[in-house]
């Protein structure tokens, strides 16, 4: 079972203290949702976990008890994949070559072509293998990023706003994939501003209230109107239930 | 397909070199003269052309920016400043034509750029502006030192700013050629790492590459390459911009498919520019930088316009 523990995490960019004494842990076999208002530091926390931001404090991020400082970049990429659609597409690269970057840290894997083609097939991208990533639509680009993450097959996959441009059909395909990853004991972390879709998909909700306060727990247990008010500072938002899945949903009351 | 293409461009390079050795203001019948004067010059043009072209290719990858090349980023002018300053202070040392002070100057300017790009999260166009300013600053200091303090005065300024292949010697030309071959092999070995950098620093780290080590290594390499070319023939601009663009259009962006053709066509380009500069108005010679800039500057604008459209 993979486990990521974050203990008293502190981090700041030059002057302002963004993250202070933040502690939580992520376990395999769960889908986590990260919410909080803009600029609260969600992306910073997740990039720190992914080893994408260099910082100096030891013993604050551990993968199965091993400090992130003891791992090299390639080992970190086997532990965590951070997905964002904020990638440089200035240079034209084919979809196939893009997805194959997922195999960088697994050079000895056999049947690499087969793996890439299977993933592309599953996401309905096989007809686009030779197309340039810069020419793909927003949704297709997000699927390409998901495909790369699936090929990379890390223990934890973080999706930072990478499902925002998917149509309904692809949303259901992606959800099936997430459930499959969950069954393989992966840690899935999703950041998404479409809260109602997020609440539908996740098991455990992490709410970043401010730079050091994080509330977490089962979605239906912790999500209350007062928490939403604390989160976004707006009292016009109310909660109701999806009649089919019984999961909570957020609505405007007026 | 690739094999045929590689064979074709290599043959093209050899043919261009022969043509360039043969054609000149005076038709030499004496084979020794050809060997002593033209061969080193053509070999130097081929080596420096190849080196500058692959240097542009690498700088474009490490800064994830298609407008980068050593001249535009000011790295060449850093090398020139180092050389001129060391000459003035009487501490000029070199090894087979490669100046140590030139290397220090080039590295100093490169690390300013790298640090600036990293710490200030600047946009791609801002990075180029920083480079252009470094270029102006370095060139102005070179001009100042040469005119005030150096016996060669304004002529020396023209030599450094616009490049000159006429001082080629066979020993240093062979050294530059060996560095070119070694660089192509080195880059082919690093090709997979460099490919990921095209998509940005974070992307490359995310797939498991130690980007700090890789970028530092590449900046060191480009410093060496630029200082060699500047020590031997002054600043020659735009070679590193034009060729990588043409090659990527045909071959895609992966380094394994672009390094060799970029080096070969960089060589062809500079040998050809040298041929033109010697034969356009004989017996006068045009500075080679004038010819490369006449082709390179419009290419820069073309890339910039295309970049804004997408």
PDB file of N, CA and C in Angstrom, chain B residues 44 47-49 51-52 55 69-72 74-85 87 92 94 96-107 109 135 138-139 142 156-168 172 176 179 221-237 270 288:
ATOM      1  N   UNK B  44      37.384  25.723 -41.103  1.00  0.00           N
ATOM      2  CA  UNK B  44      36.939  26.544 -39.969  1.00  0.00           C
ATOM      3  C   UNK B  44      35.477  26.952 -40.148  1.00  0.00           C
ATOM      4  N   UNK B  47      33.293  23.956 -39.447  1.00  0.00           N
ATOM      5  CA  UNK B  47      33.245  23.578 -38.030  1.00  0.00           C
ATOM      6  C   UNK B  47      32.426  24.583 -37.231  1.00  0.00           C
ATOM      7  N   UNK B  48      32.739  25.866 -37.429  1.00  0.00           N
ATOM      8  CA  UNK B  48      32.033  26.899 -36.661  1.00  0.00           C
ATOM      9  C   UNK B  48      30.546  26.940 -37.033  1.00  0.00           C
ATOM     10  N   UNK B  49      30.250  26.772 -38.315  1.00  0.00           N
ATOM     11  CA  UNK B  49      28.847  26.752 -38.756  1.00  0.00           C
ATOM     12  C   UNK B  49      28.081  25.636 -38.061  1.00  0.00           C
ATOM     13  N   UNK B  51      28.920  24.051 -35.270  1.00  0.00           N
ATOM     14  CA  UNK B  51      28.867  24.276 -33.818  1.00  0.00           C
ATOM     15  C   UNK B  51      27.805  25.307 -33.447  1.00  0.00           C
ATOM     16  N   UNK B  52      27.779  26.418 -34.193  1.00  0.00           N
ATOM     17  CA  UNK B  52      26.801  27.469 -33.858  1.00  0.00           C
ATOM     18  C   UNK B  52      25.373  26.969 -34.084  1.00  0.00           C
ATOM     19  N   UNK B  55      24.430  24.656 -31.325  1.00  0.00           N
ATOM     20  CA  UNK B  55      24.345  25.451 -30.102  1.00  0.00           C
ATOM     21  C   UNK B  55      22.979  26.142 -30.032  1.00  0.00           C
ATOM     22  N   UNK B  69      19.332  31.824 -29.644  1.00  0.00           N
ATOM     23  CA  UNK B  69      20.581  31.396 -30.287  1.00  0.00           C
ATOM     24  C   UNK B  69      21.694  32.235 -29.660  1.00  0.00           C
ATOM     25  N   UNK B  70      22.965  31.775 -29.738  1.00  0.00           N
ATOM     26  CA  UNK B  70      24.012  32.418 -28.935  1.00  0.00           C
ATOM     27  C   UNK B  70      24.205  33.911 -29.190  1.00  0.00           C
ATOM     28  N   UNK B  71      23.999  34.344 -30.431  1.00  0.00           N
ATOM     29  CA  UNK B  71      24.208  35.761 -30.746  1.00  0.00           C
ATOM     30  C   UNK B  71      23.075  36.600 -30.157  1.00  0.00           C
ATOM     31  N   UNK B  72      21.821  36.162 -30.404  1.00  0.00           N
ATOM     32  CA  UNK B  72      20.653  36.907 -29.921  1.00  0.00           C
ATOM     33  C   UNK B  72      20.648  36.971 -28.389  1.00  0.00           C
ATOM     34  N   UNK B  74      23.160  37.085 -26.459  1.00  0.00           N
ATOM     35  CA  UNK B  74      24.282  37.839 -25.910  1.00  0.00           C
ATOM     36  C   UNK B  74      25.436  36.969 -25.438  1.00  0.00           C
ATOM     37  N   UNK B  75      25.316  35.633 -25.592  1.00  0.00           N
ATOM     38  CA  UNK B  75      26.394  34.748 -25.131  1.00  0.00           C
ATOM     39  C   UNK B  75      27.670  35.022 -25.930  1.00  0.00           C
ATOM     40  N   UNK B  76      27.512  35.227 -27.250  1.00  0.00           N
ATOM     41  CA  UNK B  76      28.677  35.514 -28.095  1.00  0.00           C
ATOM     42  C   UNK B  76      29.349  36.809 -27.655  1.00  0.00           C
ATOM     43  N   UNK B  77      28.530  37.798 -27.317  1.00  0.00           N
ATOM     44  CA  UNK B  77      29.157  39.071 -26.949  1.00  0.00           C
ATOM     45  C   UNK B  77      29.813  38.962 -25.581  1.00  0.00           C
ATOM     46  N   UNK B  78      29.312  38.074 -24.716  1.00  0.00           N
ATOM     47  CA  UNK B  78      29.986  37.796 -23.449  1.00  0.00           C
ATOM     48  C   UNK B  78      31.366  37.217 -23.691  1.00  0.00           C
ATOM     49  N   UNK B  79      31.444  36.273 -24.651  1.00  0.00           N
ATOM     50  CA  UNK B  79      32.728  35.655 -24.977  1.00  0.00           C
ATOM     51  C   UNK B  79      33.692  36.702 -25.529  1.00  0.00           C
ATOM     52  N   UNK B  80      33.192  37.537 -26.442  1.00  0.00           N
ATOM     53  CA  UNK B  80      34.037  38.577 -27.035  1.00  0.00           C
ATOM     54  C   UNK B  80      34.563  39.525 -25.968  1.00  0.00           C
ATOM     55  N   UNK B  81      33.664  39.930 -25.066  1.00  0.00           N
ATOM     56  CA  UNK B  81      34.061  40.842 -23.995  1.00  0.00           C
ATOM     57  C   UNK B  81      35.172  40.216 -23.156  1.00  0.00           C
ATOM     58  N   UNK B  82      35.015  38.930 -22.835  1.00  0.00           N
ATOM     59  CA  UNK B  82      36.034  38.218 -22.057  1.00  0.00           C
ATOM     60  C   UNK B  82      37.383  38.254 -22.755  1.00  0.00           C
ATOM     61  N   UNK B  83      37.367  37.973 -24.068  1.00  0.00           N
ATOM     62  CA  UNK B  83      38.626  37.918 -24.823  1.00  0.00           C
ATOM     63  C   UNK B  83      39.298  39.291 -24.881  1.00  0.00           C
ATOM     64  N   UNK B  84      38.512  40.302 -25.251  1.00  0.00           N
ATOM     65  CA  UNK B  84      39.069  41.646 -25.424  1.00  0.00           C
ATOM     66  C   UNK B  84      39.588  42.191 -24.097  1.00  0.00           C
ATOM     67  N   UNK B  85      38.825  41.931 -23.030  1.00  0.00           N
ATOM     68  CA  UNK B  85      39.222  42.399 -21.701  1.00  0.00           C
ATOM     69  C   UNK B  85      40.522  41.728 -21.258  1.00  0.00           C
ATOM     70  N   UNK B  87      42.820  40.441 -23.209  1.00  0.00           N
ATOM     71  CA  UNK B  87      43.915  40.958 -24.039  1.00  0.00           C
ATOM     72  C   UNK B  87      44.399  42.299 -23.499  1.00  0.00           C
ATOM     73  N   UNK B  92      45.712  37.140 -21.385  1.00  0.00           N
ATOM     74  CA  UNK B  92      45.068  36.287 -22.383  1.00  0.00           C
ATOM     75  C   UNK B  92      45.776  34.927 -22.493  1.00  0.00           C
ATOM     76  N   UNK B  94      45.238  30.902 -24.149  1.00  0.00           N
ATOM     77  CA  UNK B  94      44.355  30.042 -24.936  1.00  0.00           C
ATOM     78  C   UNK B  94      44.941  28.652 -25.112  1.00  0.00           C
ATOM     79  N   UNK B  96      44.808  25.776 -28.059  1.00  0.00           N
ATOM     80  CA  UNK B  96      44.428  25.459 -29.438  1.00  0.00           C
ATOM     81  C   UNK B  96      43.393  26.442 -29.971  1.00  0.00           C
ATOM     82  N   UNK B  97      43.608  27.694 -29.718  1.00  0.00           N
ATOM     83  CA  UNK B  97      42.724  28.720 -30.276  1.00  0.00           C
ATOM     84  C   UNK B  97      41.518  29.016 -29.409  1.00  0.00           C
ATOM     85  N   UNK B  98      41.285  28.188 -28.367  1.00  0.00           N
ATOM     86  CA  UNK B  98      40.132  28.445 -27.523  1.00  0.00           C
ATOM     87  C   UNK B  98      40.558  29.284 -26.329  1.00  0.00           C
ATOM     88  N   UNK B  99      39.900  30.436 -26.181  1.00  0.00           N
ATOM     89  CA  UNK B  99      40.335  31.364 -25.149  1.00  0.00           C
ATOM     90  C   UNK B  99      39.628  31.092 -23.825  1.00  0.00           C
ATOM     91  N   UNK B 100      40.383  31.038 -22.721  1.00  0.00           N
ATOM     92  CA  UNK B 100      39.775  30.796 -21.412  1.00  0.00           C
ATOM     93  C   UNK B 100      38.927  31.971 -20.970  1.00  0.00           C
ATOM     94  N   UNK B 101      39.419  33.193 -21.241  1.00  0.00           N
ATOM     95  CA  UNK B 101      38.642  34.352 -20.832  1.00  0.00           C
ATOM     96  C   UNK B 101      37.338  34.432 -21.624  1.00  0.00           C
ATOM     97  N   UNK B 102      37.380  33.980 -22.889  1.00  0.00           N
ATOM     98  CA  UNK B 102      36.162  33.939 -23.706  1.00  0.00           C
ATOM     99  C   UNK B 102      35.150  32.993 -23.085  1.00  0.00           C
ATOM    100  N   UNK B 103      35.656  31.853 -22.612  1.00  0.00           N
ATOM    101  CA  UNK B 103      34.774  30.869 -21.973  1.00  0.00           C
ATOM    102  C   UNK B 103      34.133  31.475 -20.722  1.00  0.00           C
ATOM    103  N   UNK B 104      34.957  32.164 -19.922  1.00  0.00           N
ATOM    104  CA  UNK B 104      34.414  32.776 -18.708  1.00  0.00           C
ATOM    105  C   UNK B 104      33.343  33.809 -19.047  1.00  0.00           C
ATOM    106  N   UNK B 105      33.625  34.634 -20.070  1.00  0.00           N
ATOM    107  CA  UNK B 105      32.661  35.667 -20.480  1.00  0.00           C
ATOM    108  C   UNK B 105      31.352  35.039 -20.930  1.00  0.00           C
ATOM    109  N   UNK B 106      31.459  34.004 -21.772  1.00  0.00           N
ATOM    110  CA  UNK B 106      30.250  33.345 -22.300  1.00  0.00           C
ATOM    111  C   UNK B 106      29.463  32.718 -21.158  1.00  0.00           C
ATOM    112  N   UNK B 107      30.161  32.064 -20.228  1.00  0.00           N
ATOM    113  CA  UNK B 107      29.463  31.409 -19.120  1.00  0.00           C
ATOM    114  C   UNK B 107      28.817  32.433 -18.201  1.00  0.00           C
ATOM    115  N   UNK B 109      27.605  35.392 -18.946  1.00  0.00           N
ATOM    116  CA  UNK B 109      26.358  35.874 -19.551  1.00  0.00           C
ATOM    117  C   UNK B 109      25.286  34.783 -19.579  1.00  0.00           C
ATOM    118  N   UNK B 135      23.612  41.605 -25.051  1.00  0.00           N
ATOM    119  CA  UNK B 135      24.374  41.711 -26.286  1.00  0.00           C
ATOM    120  C   UNK B 135      24.851  43.148 -26.499  1.00  0.00           C
ATOM    121  N   UNK B 138      27.496  44.086 -23.778  1.00  0.00           N
ATOM    122  CA  UNK B 138      28.792  43.464 -24.048  1.00  0.00           C
ATOM    123  C   UNK B 138      29.472  44.103 -25.244  1.00  0.00           C
ATOM    124  N   UNK B 139      28.700  44.286 -26.330  1.00  0.00           N
ATOM    125  CA  UNK B 139      29.274  44.850 -27.552  1.00  0.00           C
ATOM    126  C   UNK B 139      29.764  46.275 -27.321  1.00  0.00           C
ATOM    127  N   UNK B 142      33.001  46.187 -25.549  1.00  0.00           N
ATOM    128  CA  UNK B 142      34.046  45.755 -26.490  1.00  0.00           C
ATOM    129  C   UNK B 142      34.472  46.941 -27.352  1.00  0.00           C
ATOM    130  N   UNK B 156      39.431  46.552 -35.342  1.00  0.00           N
ATOM    131  CA  UNK B 156      39.284  45.430 -34.413  1.00  0.00           C
ATOM    132  C   UNK B 156      37.829  45.241 -34.020  1.00  0.00           C
ATOM    133  N   UNK B 157      37.124  46.363 -33.843  1.00  0.00           N
ATOM    134  CA  UNK B 157      35.705  46.274 -33.486  1.00  0.00           C
ATOM    135  C   UNK B 157      34.943  45.551 -34.584  1.00  0.00           C
ATOM    136  N   UNK B 158      35.245  45.933 -35.838  1.00  0.00           N
ATOM    137  CA  UNK B 158      34.540  45.293 -36.957  1.00  0.00           C
ATOM    138  C   UNK B 158      34.859  43.802 -37.004  1.00  0.00           C
ATOM    139  N   UNK B 159      36.135  43.463 -36.749  1.00  0.00           N
ATOM    140  CA  UNK B 159      36.513  42.050 -36.742  1.00  0.00           C
ATOM    141  C   UNK B 159      35.675  41.269 -35.740  1.00  0.00           C
ATOM    142  N   UNK B 160      35.579  41.789 -34.502  1.00  0.00           N
ATOM    143  CA  UNK B 160      34.861  41.046 -33.469  1.00  0.00           C
ATOM    144  C   UNK B 160      33.358  41.032 -33.689  1.00  0.00           C
ATOM    145  N   UNK B 161      32.805  42.181 -34.131  1.00  0.00           N
ATOM    146  CA  UNK B 161      31.342  42.285 -34.213  1.00  0.00           C
ATOM    147  C   UNK B 161      30.764  41.550 -35.412  1.00  0.00           C
ATOM    148  N   UNK B 162      31.522  41.520 -36.515  1.00  0.00           N
ATOM    149  CA  UNK B 162      30.919  40.967 -37.737  1.00  0.00           C
ATOM    150  C   UNK B 162      31.572  39.661 -38.198  1.00  0.00           C
ATOM    151  N   UNK B 163      32.556  39.216 -37.452  1.00  0.00           N
ATOM    152  CA  UNK B 163      33.153  37.921 -37.766  1.00  0.00           C
ATOM    153  C   UNK B 163      34.121  37.996 -38.935  1.00  0.00           C
ATOM    154  N   UNK B 164      35.130  37.128 -38.899  1.00  0.00           N
ATOM    155  CA  UNK B 164      36.132  37.128 -39.954  1.00  0.00           C
ATOM    156  C   UNK B 164      36.799  35.760 -39.983  1.00  0.00           C
ATOM    157  N   UNK B 165      36.766  35.127 -41.140  1.00  0.00           N
ATOM    158  CA  UNK B 165      37.353  33.783 -41.227  1.00  0.00           C
ATOM    159  C   UNK B 165      38.769  33.816 -41.797  1.00  0.00           C
ATOM    160  N   UNK B 166      39.265  35.019 -42.146  1.00  0.00           N
ATOM    161  CA  UNK B 166      40.517  35.078 -42.893  1.00  0.00           C
ATOM    162  C   UNK B 166      41.744  34.710 -42.056  1.00  0.00           C
ATOM    163  N   UNK B 167      41.592  34.687 -40.736  1.00  0.00           N
ATOM    164  CA  UNK B 167      42.750  34.356 -39.898  1.00  0.00           C
ATOM    165  C   UNK B 167      42.839  32.872 -39.569  1.00  0.00           C
ATOM    166  N   UNK B 168      42.134  32.062 -40.359  1.00  0.00           N
ATOM    167  CA  UNK B 168      42.096  30.623 -40.070  1.00  0.00           C
ATOM    168  C   UNK B 168      43.467  29.972 -40.188  1.00  0.00           C
ATOM    169  N   UNK B 172      44.101  25.095 -35.505  1.00  0.00           N
ATOM    170  CA  UNK B 172      42.908  25.437 -34.744  1.00  0.00           C
ATOM    171  C   UNK B 172      41.635  24.993 -35.480  1.00  0.00           C
ATOM    172  N   UNK B 176      38.697  22.688 -33.902  1.00  0.00           N
ATOM    173  CA  UNK B 176      37.270  23.051 -33.905  1.00  0.00           C
ATOM    174  C   UNK B 176      36.452  21.922 -34.527  1.00  0.00           C
ATOM    175  N   UNK B 179      36.031  19.178 -32.038  1.00  0.00           N
ATOM    176  CA  UNK B 179      35.014  19.563 -31.048  1.00  0.00           C
ATOM    177  C   UNK B 179      33.614  19.391 -31.630  1.00  0.00           C
ATOM    178  N   UNK B 221      28.497  23.457 -21.816  1.00  0.00           N
ATOM    179  CA  UNK B 221      28.869  23.019 -23.165  1.00  0.00           C
ATOM    180  C   UNK B 221      28.730  24.169 -24.162  1.00  0.00           C
ATOM    181  N   UNK B 222      27.589  24.899 -24.086  1.00  0.00           N
ATOM    182  CA  UNK B 222      27.392  25.962 -25.078  1.00  0.00           C
ATOM    183  C   UNK B 222      28.411  27.083 -24.865  1.00  0.00           C
ATOM    184  N   UNK B 223      28.811  27.309 -23.589  1.00  0.00           N
ATOM    185  CA  UNK B 223      29.854  28.303 -23.321  1.00  0.00           C
ATOM    186  C   UNK B 223      31.151  27.918 -24.015  1.00  0.00           C
ATOM    187  N   UNK B 224      31.519  26.646 -23.924  1.00  0.00           N
ATOM    188  CA  UNK B 224      32.752  26.177 -24.576  1.00  0.00           C
ATOM    189  C   UNK B 224      32.667  26.374 -26.089  1.00  0.00           C
ATOM    190  N   UNK B 225      31.538  25.943 -26.645  1.00  0.00           N
ATOM    191  CA  UNK B 225      31.362  26.005 -28.094  1.00  0.00           C
ATOM    192  C   UNK B 225      31.411  27.444 -28.593  1.00  0.00           C
ATOM    193  N   UNK B 226      30.686  28.330 -27.900  1.00  0.00           N
ATOM    194  CA  UNK B 226      30.631  29.724 -28.344  1.00  0.00           C
ATOM    195  C   UNK B 226      32.012  30.372 -28.195  1.00  0.00           C
ATOM    196  N   UNK B 227      32.698  30.065 -27.087  1.00  0.00           N
ATOM    197  CA  UNK B 227      34.004  30.721 -26.920  1.00  0.00           C
ATOM    198  C   UNK B 227      34.999  30.223 -27.970  1.00  0.00           C
ATOM    199  N   UNK B 228      34.892  28.950 -28.362  1.00  0.00           N
ATOM    200  CA  UNK B 228      35.771  28.470 -29.432  1.00  0.00           C
ATOM    201  C   UNK B 228      35.498  29.249 -30.711  1.00  0.00           C
ATOM    202  N   UNK B 229      34.216  29.337 -31.065  1.00  0.00           N
ATOM    203  CA  UNK B 229      33.908  29.971 -32.346  1.00  0.00           C
ATOM    204  C   UNK B 229      34.259  31.460 -32.316  1.00  0.00           C
ATOM    205  N   UNK B 230      34.012  32.123 -31.189  1.00  0.00           N
ATOM    206  CA  UNK B 230      34.333  33.557 -31.117  1.00  0.00           C
ATOM    207  C   UNK B 230      35.849  33.779 -31.106  1.00  0.00           C
ATOM    208  N   UNK B 231      36.576  32.921 -30.369  1.00  0.00           N
ATOM    209  CA  UNK B 231      38.041  33.092 -30.351  1.00  0.00           C
ATOM    210  C   UNK B 231      38.621  32.961 -31.746  1.00  0.00           C
ATOM    211  N   UNK B 232      38.045  32.060 -32.539  1.00  0.00           N
ATOM    212  CA  UNK B 232      38.644  31.784 -33.845  1.00  0.00           C
ATOM    213  C   UNK B 232      38.186  32.734 -34.942  1.00  0.00           C
ATOM    214  N   UNK B 233      36.953  33.234 -34.841  1.00  0.00           N
ATOM    215  CA  UNK B 233      36.496  34.061 -35.963  1.00  0.00           C
ATOM    216  C   UNK B 233      35.505  35.152 -35.576  1.00  0.00           C
ATOM    217  N   UNK B 234      35.502  35.585 -34.332  1.00  0.00           N
ATOM    218  CA  UNK B 234      34.621  36.698 -33.957  1.00  0.00           C
ATOM    219  C   UNK B 234      33.162  36.280 -33.858  1.00  0.00           C
ATOM    220  N   UNK B 235      32.289  37.273 -33.731  1.00  0.00           N
ATOM    221  CA  UNK B 235      30.860  36.962 -33.566  1.00  0.00           C
ATOM    222  C   UNK B 235      30.173  36.777 -34.916  1.00  0.00           C
ATOM    223  N   UNK B 236      29.548  35.618 -35.085  1.00  0.00           N
ATOM    224  CA  UNK B 236      28.763  35.383 -36.295  1.00  0.00           C
ATOM    225  C   UNK B 236      27.347  35.057 -35.841  1.00  0.00           C
ATOM    226  N   UNK B 237      26.418  35.888 -36.232  1.00  0.00           N
ATOM    227  CA  UNK B 237      25.060  35.760 -35.699  1.00  0.00           C
ATOM    228  C   UNK B 237      24.131  34.936 -36.563  1.00  0.00           C
ATOM    229  N   UNK B 270      27.444  28.083 -43.469  1.00  0.00           N
ATOM    230  CA  UNK B 270      28.540  29.022 -43.230  1.00  0.00           C
ATOM    231  C   UNK B 270      29.601  28.948 -44.329  1.00  0.00           C
ATOM    232  N   UNK B 288      31.763  38.143 -42.770  1.00  0.00           N
ATOM    233  CA  UNK B 288      30.808  37.031 -42.906  1.00  0.00           C
ATOM    234  C   UNK B 288      29.522  37.275 -42.122  1.00  0.00           C
TER     235      UNK B 288
END
